[in-house]
Amino acid sequence: MKLKLAVLPGDGIGPEIVDQAMKSVKAIAEKFNHELEYEFALTGATAIDQVGDPYPETTHDICMKADAVLFGAIGDPKFDNNPKATVRPEQGLLAMRKKLGLYANIRPVETFESLLHKSPLRRELVEGANFVAIRELTGGIYFGDKGRSDNGNTAYDHCVYTREEVERILKLAYEFAGKRNKKLTVVDKANVLESSRLWREVAQEMAPNYPDIKTEYMFVDNAAMQIIQWPKNFDVMVTENMFGDILTDEASVITGSLGLLPSASMGIHTSVFEPIHGSYPQAAGKNIANPIATILSAAMMFEYAFDLMEEGKLIREAVDASMAEGVVTTDIAEGKAFSTSEVGDWIADYIAKK
Ligand code: IPM
Ligand code: MN
């Protein structure tokens, strides 16, 4: 099969971890006889520095022409500490989501046996937890009208959703639930927000079309609590943009393995696969960052963008093997720590030799 990728390393540790994931991608292409073609493109602070735009038109063109995008991370402290900066790396991410129509962000929350002791939760609460959080990614308050009053002392951000936006993300969430344990939790704040009432109304209309799936409704404040109290009760969770931003960060740490979790953003055009951790600027260039979340994002890419399940499975197997062998970076090492590139080489090598 022909695999045409756009590769966007971005900022901070992005380039190092994307390099490692590409080693596995190449090993898989070789092993399964896929014709791999890829092009690198600029994004984030790196793109601002070089061309003045965090998601340049040339990058968008490369993404549009690709079958999948492998993304590293964006963000740079020099922008975080400057509230007056008019161009920011994050705008590149938002622009990419909007222009590629990436309305669904999918974050699987999985536990790794060897890392359970790193979870902030007691082992018995989190062991075996396995759910998928689906966040609406191109609507709501992050994209609504925003502004200030003339004197600057009043500010607003509008949270807007259309029926179509709600329907398409719920449809995708129901499809995920149908392939999993057939439970969908719709998270909203319908006791207060009108936009949430629209979400719930649409969900209640759609639920009877999925009779084998149990639809559950939960207010976001309650959901924040349930994620840490009973994480095993969730199967698929779906929610609007800002609630999803917050809840998925919360969900990602309960497994004790923030550095290990991948994500997919899907929608109208090319899907994007990226680790959920950020650009970790303190570690940039030091060859110490954990590449596993990006390597697992590549596994998701094979599975979701190309429907190549065996390929994804082999990457997962190689990652599990590296952890079982203790070939891991300093963040999760018990004894000797390996460098980013050593872990990347080991995993690609495992794939090649399999
Ligand atoms: C994420 C990030 C982004 C978001 C930022 C960087 C704009 O936190 O992907 O969750 O809030 O959507
Ligand atoms: Mn976030």
Coordinates of C-alpha atoms and ligand atoms in Angstrom, one line a residue:
M1 CA 0.0 0.0 0.0
K2 CA 1.1 3.5 -0.6
L3 CA 1.6 5.5 2.6
K4 CA 1.9 9.2 2.0
L5 CA 2.8 11.1 5.2
A6 CA 3.2 14.7 6.3
V7 CA 5.6 14.9 9.1
L8 CA 5.4 18.0 11.4
P9 CA 8.0 17.8 14.2
G10 CA 7.2 21.2 15.7
D11 CA 8.9 22.6 18.8
G12 CA 10.8 21.5 21.8
I13 CA 11.3 17.7 22.0
G14 CA 9.0 17.4 18.9
P15 CA 11.9 16.7 16.4
E16 CA 13.6 14.1 18.5
I17 CA 10.5 12.1 19.3
V18 CA 9.2 12.3 15.7
D19 CA 12.6 11.0 14.5
Q20 CA 12.1 7.9 16.7
A21 CA 8.6 7.3 15.5
M22 CA 9.7 7.6 11.9
K23 CA 12.3 4.8 12.6
S24 CA 9.4 2.5 13.5
V25 CA 7.3 3.7 10.6
K26 CA 10.1 2.9 8.2
A27 CA 10.7 -0.5 9.7
I28 CA 7.0 -1.3 9.4
A29 CA 6.9 -0.1 5.8
E30 CA 9.9 -2.3 5.0
K31 CA 8.5 -5.4 6.7
F32 CA 5.0 -5.2 5.2
N33 CA 6.1 -3.9 1.8
H34 CA 4.4 -0.6 1.9
E35 CA 5.6 2.2 -0.3
L36 CA 6.4 5.0 2.1
E37 CA 6.6 8.6 1.0
Y38 CA 6.9 11.5 3.4
E39 CA 7.5 15.2 3.5
F40 CA 8.5 17.3 6.5
A41 CA 6.8 20.7 7.1
L42 CA 7.1 23.6 9.6
T43 CA 4.7 24.3 12.4
G44 CA 4.6 26.1 15.8
A45 CA 7.2 28.4 17.2
T46 CA 9.7 27.0 14.7
A47 CA 7.5 28.1 11.9
I48 CA 6.9 31.5 13.4
D49 CA 10.7 32.0 13.7
Q50 CA 11.3 30.9 10.1
V51 CA 8.4 32.2 8.2
G52 CA 6.3 34.3 10.6
D53 CA 3.3 31.9 10.7
P54 CA 2.7 28.9 13.0
Y55 CA 0.7 27.0 10.4
P56 CA 2.0 28.3 7.0
E57 CA 0.0 27.7 3.8
T58 CA 2.8 25.4 2.5
T59 CA 2.4 23.2 5.5
H60 CA -1.3 23.1 5.0
D61 CA -0.9 22.1 1.4
I62 CA 1.5 19.3 2.4
C63 CA -1.0 18.1 5.0
M64 CA -3.9 18.2 2.6
K65 CA -2.0 16.1 0.0
A66 CA -1.0 13.5 2.6
D67 CA -2.9 10.4 3.8
A68 CA -1.9 11.1 7.4
V69 CA 0.0 13.6 9.5
L70 CA 2.5 12.6 12.1
F71 CA 2.8 15.5 14.6
G72 CA 5.3 16.2 17.4
A73 CA 4.5 19.0 19.7
I74 CA 4.2 22.8 19.7
G75 CA 4.9 25.5 22.2
D76 CA 7.7 27.7 23.4
P77 CA 8.1 29.4 26.8
K78 CA 9.2 32.6 25.1
F79 CA 5.6 33.0 24.0
D80 CA 3.9 31.7 27.2
N81 CA 5.5 34.4 29.2
N82 CA 4.5 37.2 26.8
P83 CA 0.8 37.9 27.0
K84 CA 1.1 40.7 24.4
A85 CA 2.5 38.4 21.7
T86 CA 0.2 38.6 18.7
V87 CA 1.3 35.5 17.0
R88 CA 1.5 32.3 19.1
P89 CA 2.5 28.7 18.3
E90 CA -0.9 27.5 19.7
Q91 CA -2.7 29.4 17.0
G92 CA -1.0 27.1 14.5
L93 CA -2.5 24.1 16.2
L94 CA -6.0 25.7 16.2
A95 CA -5.6 26.7 12.6
M96 CA -4.5 23.2 11.6
R97 CA -7.5 21.7 13.4
K98 CA -9.9 24.1 11.7
K99 CA -8.5 23.9 8.2
L100 CA -8.2 20.2 8.2
G101 CA -11.7 19.9 9.8
L102 CA -10.4 17.8 12.7
Y103 CA -13.6 17.8 14.7
A104 CA -12.8 14.8 16.8
N105 CA -9.9 14.3 19.1
I106 CA -9.5 10.7 20.3
R107 CA -7.5 9.9 23.4
P108 CA -7.4 6.3 24.5
V109 CA -6.7 6.1 28.2
E110 CA -4.9 2.8 28.9
T111 CA -2.9 1.5 31.8
F112 CA 0.5 -0.1 31.6
E113 CA 1.1 -2.7 34.3
S114 CA 4.7 -1.7 34.8
L115 CA 3.8 1.9 35.5
L116 CA 0.8 1.5 37.8
H117 CA 2.9 2.4 40.8
K118 CA 3.3 5.9 39.2
S119 CA -0.4 6.5 39.1
P120 CA -1.6 9.1 41.6
L121 CA -4.5 6.8 42.3
R122 CA -4.5 3.6 44.3
R123 CA -3.6 0.6 42.2
E124 CA -7.0 -1.2 42.6
L125 CA -8.8 1.9 41.3
V126 CA -6.9 2.3 38.2
E127 CA -5.6 -1.2 37.3
G128 CA -7.4 -2.4 34.1
A129 CA -9.0 1.1 33.4
N130 CA -9.4 1.4 29.7
F131 CA -11.5 4.0 28.1
V132 CA -11.6 6.4 25.1
A133 CA -12.2 10.1 25.6
I134 CA -13.5 11.9 22.5
R135 CA -13.3 15.6 22.5
E136 CA -15.0 17.9 20.0
L137 CA -12.1 19.9 18.6
T138 CA -13.3 22.6 16.2
G139 CA -16.2 24.3 17.9
G140 CA -17.3 25.7 21.2
I141 CA -15.7 28.4 23.2
Y142 CA -12.2 28.0 21.7
F143 CA -13.5 29.1 18.3
G144 CA -16.4 31.4 19.2
D145 CA -16.5 35.1 18.9
K146 CA -14.2 36.7 21.5
G147 CA -13.3 40.2 22.4
R148 CA -13.1 43.1 24.9
S149 CA -15.1 46.2 25.6
D150 CA -13.8 49.6 24.5
N151 CA -12.1 50.2 27.8
G152 CA -10.7 46.7 27.9
N153 CA -12.2 45.9 31.2
T154 CA -14.8 43.5 30.1
A155 CA -14.0 40.3 28.1
Y156 CA -16.1 37.6 26.5
D157 CA -15.7 34.3 24.7
H158 CA -18.8 32.8 23.1
C159 CA -19.5 29.1 23.2
V160 CA -21.4 28.2 20.1
Y161 CA -22.4 24.8 18.7
T162 CA -24.6 23.9 15.8
R163 CA -26.8 20.7 15.7
E164 CA -24.6 19.4 12.8
E165 CA -21.5 19.8 14.8
V166 CA -23.0 17.9 17.7
E167 CA -24.5 15.2 15.5
R168 CA -21.3 14.3 13.7
I169 CA -19.2 14.0 16.8
L170 CA -21.9 11.9 18.6
K171 CA -22.1 9.7 15.5
L172 CA -18.4 9.0 15.7
A173 CA -18.6 8.4 19.4
Y174 CA -21.4 5.9 19.0
E175 CA -19.3 4.1 16.3
F176 CA -16.4 3.8 18.8
A177 CA -18.7 2.6 21.6
G178 CA -20.2 0.0 19.2
K179 CA -16.8 -1.4 18.6
R180 CA -15.9 -1.4 22.3
N181 CA -18.0 -2.2 25.4
K182 CA -21.2 -0.5 24.2
K183 CA -21.4 2.3 26.7
L184 CA -21.3 6.0 25.8
T185 CA -21.1 8.7 28.4
V186 CA -22.2 12.1 27.1
V187 CA -20.6 14.8 29.3
D188 CA -22.1 18.3 29.4
K189 CA -23.3 21.0 31.7
A190 CA -26.9 20.9 30.7
N191 CA -28.1 22.2 34.1
V192 CA -26.6 25.6 33.3
L193 CA -25.5 26.0 29.6
E194 CA -27.7 26.3 26.6
S195 CA -25.1 24.9 24.3
S196 CA -25.0 21.8 26.6
R197 CA -28.8 21.5 26.4
L198 CA -28.4 21.3 22.7
W199 CA -25.8 18.5 23.1
R200 CA -28.1 16.6 25.4
E201 CA -31.2 17.1 23.2
V202 CA -29.3 15.8 20.1
A203 CA -27.9 12.9 22.1
Q204 CA -31.4 12.0 23.3
E205 CA -32.7 12.0 19.8
M206 CA -29.8 9.8 18.5
A207 CA -29.7 7.3 21.3
P208 CA -32.7 5.2 20.1
N209 CA -30.8 4.6 16.8
Y210 CA -28.1 2.7 18.8
P211 CA -30.2 0.3 20.9
D212 CA -27.3 -1.9 21.8
I213 CA -25.4 1.0 23.3
K214 CA -26.1 2.3 26.7
T215 CA -26.1 6.1 26.7
E216 CA -25.4 7.8 30.0
Y217 CA -25.5 11.5 30.7
M218 CA -23.1 13.1 33.1
F219 CA -22.5 16.7 34.2
V220 CA -18.9 17.8 33.6
D221 CA -18.2 18.5 37.3
N222 CA -19.4 15.1 38.2
A223 CA -17.4 13.5 35.4
A224 CA -14.2 15.2 36.7
M225 CA -14.8 13.4 40.0
Q226 CA -15.9 10.1 38.5
I227 CA -12.7 9.9 36.4
I228 CA -10.6 9.7 39.5
Q229 CA -13.1 7.8 41.7
W230 CA -14.3 5.1 39.2
P231 CA -12.2 5.3 36.1
K232 CA -13.1 1.7 35.2
N233 CA -16.8 2.7 34.8
F234 CA -16.0 4.5 31.6
D235 CA -15.9 3.0 28.1
V236 CA -16.3 5.9 25.6
M237 CA -16.8 9.4 26.8
V238 CA -17.7 12.3 24.5
T239 CA -17.8 16.0 25.2
E240 CA -17.4 19.5 23.9
N241 CA -14.1 21.2 23.2
M242 CA -13.2 22.9 26.5
F243 CA -14.6 20.2 28.8
G244 CA -12.7 17.7 26.7
D245 CA -9.5 19.7 26.9
I246 CA -9.6 19.7 30.7
L247 CA -11.0 16.1 31.2
T248 CA -8.5 14.5 28.9
D249 CA -5.6 16.0 30.7
E250 CA -7.0 14.7 33.9
A251 CA -7.7 11.3 32.4
S252 CA -4.2 11.1 31.0
V253 CA -2.4 11.2 34.4
I254 CA -4.4 8.6 36.2
T255 CA -2.6 5.9 34.3
G256 CA 0.8 7.1 35.6
S257 CA 2.0 7.3 32.1
L258 CA 1.5 10.7 30.6
G259 CA 4.6 10.3 28.5
L260 CA 3.1 7.2 26.9
L261 CA -0.3 8.2 25.6
P262 CA -1.0 8.8 21.9
S263 CA -3.9 10.6 20.3
A264 CA -5.6 10.9 16.9
S265 CA -7.5 13.9 15.6
M266 CA -9.9 13.1 12.8
G267 CA -12.5 14.7 10.7
I268 CA -13.1 16.0 7.2
H269 CA -9.6 16.0 5.7
T270 CA -6.3 14.3 6.7
S271 CA -6.1 12.9 10.2
V272 CA -3.4 14.0 12.6
F273 CA -1.6 11.7 15.0
E274 CA 0.3 13.1 18.0
P275 CA 1.5 12.4 21.5
I276 CA -0.7 14.1 24.1
H277 CA 2.2 15.5 26.1
G278 CA 3.5 18.9 25.1
S279 CA 6.8 20.2 23.8
Y280 CA 8.7 19.8 27.1
P281 CA 11.2 22.6 26.3
Q282 CA 13.4 21.8 29.3
A283 CA 14.4 18.5 27.7
A284 CA 14.7 19.7 24.1
G285 CA 17.8 18.6 22.4
K286 CA 19.0 16.5 25.4
N287 CA 18.0 13.1 24.0
I288 CA 16.2 12.2 27.2
A289 CA 12.5 12.6 26.3
N290 CA 10.3 9.5 26.1
P291 CA 9.5 8.7 22.5
I292 CA 6.8 6.1 23.2
A293 CA 3.7 8.3 23.0
T294 CA 4.8 9.4 19.5
I295 CA 5.6 5.8 18.5
L296 CA 2.2 4.7 19.7
S297 CA 0.7 7.6 17.8
A298 CA 2.3 6.0 14.7
A299 CA 0.6 2.8 15.7
M300 CA -2.8 4.6 15.8
M301 CA -1.9 6.1 12.5
F302 CA -1.6 2.7 10.8
E303 CA -4.8 1.5 12.5
Y304 CA -7.0 4.6 12.0
A305 CA -5.8 6.2 8.8
F306 CA -4.8 3.1 6.9
D307 CA -6.8 0.3 8.5
L308 CA -3.6 -1.6 8.8
M309 CA -4.2 -3.4 12.1
E310 CA -1.4 -5.9 12.0
E311 CA 1.1 -3.1 11.5
G312 CA -0.3 -1.2 14.5
K313 CA -0.2 -4.3 16.6
L314 CA 3.4 -5.0 15.8
I315 CA 4.4 -1.5 16.9
R316 CA 2.4 -2.0 20.2
E317 CA 4.1 -5.3 20.7
A318 CA 7.6 -3.7 20.2
V319 CA 6.7 -1.0 22.7
D320 CA 5.6 -3.5 25.3
A321 CA 8.7 -5.5 24.7
S322 CA 11.0 -2.5 25.2
M323 CA 9.2 -1.8 28.5
A324 CA 9.4 -5.4 29.6
E325 CA 13.1 -5.4 28.8
G326 CA 13.6 -2.1 30.7
V327 CA 14.8 -0.3 27.6
V328 CA 13.1 2.9 28.6
T329 CA 13.9 6.6 29.2
T330 CA 14.7 8.2 32.5
D331 CA 11.1 9.3 33.3
I332 CA 10.0 5.6 33.7
A333 CA 13.3 3.8 34.2
E334 CA 13.7 1.9 37.5
G335 CA 17.4 1.2 36.9
K336 CA 19.5 2.2 34.0
A337 CA 17.9 4.8 31.7
F338 CA 18.3 4.8 28.0
S339 CA 18.3 7.8 25.7
T340 CA 15.5 8.8 23.4
S341 CA 17.3 7.6 20.3
E342 CA 18.4 4.3 22.0
V343 CA 14.7 3.5 22.8
G344 CA 13.7 4.5 19.3
D345 CA 16.4 2.3 17.7
W346 CA 15.6 -0.7 20.0
I347 CA 11.9 -0.5 19.1
A348 CA 12.5 -0.2 15.3
D349 CA 15.1 -3.0 15.5
Y350 CA 12.5 -5.3 17.3
I351 CA 10.1 -4.6 14.4
A352 CA 12.7 -5.3 11.8
K353 CA 13.8 -8.6 13.3
K354 CA 10.3 -9.8 14.0
Ligands
IPM1 C1 -4.4 20.3 23.7 C2 -3.6 21.6 23.9 C3 -4.2 22.7 23.1 C4 -5.6 22.8 23.4 C5 -3.5 24.0 23.2 C6 -2.0 23.9 23.0 C7 -4.1 25.1 22.3 O1 -3.7 21.9 25.3 O2 -4.2 19.8 22.5 O3 -5.1 19.9 24.5 O4 -6.0 23.4 24.4 O5 -6.5 22.4 22.6
MN2 MN -5.0 20.7 26.4

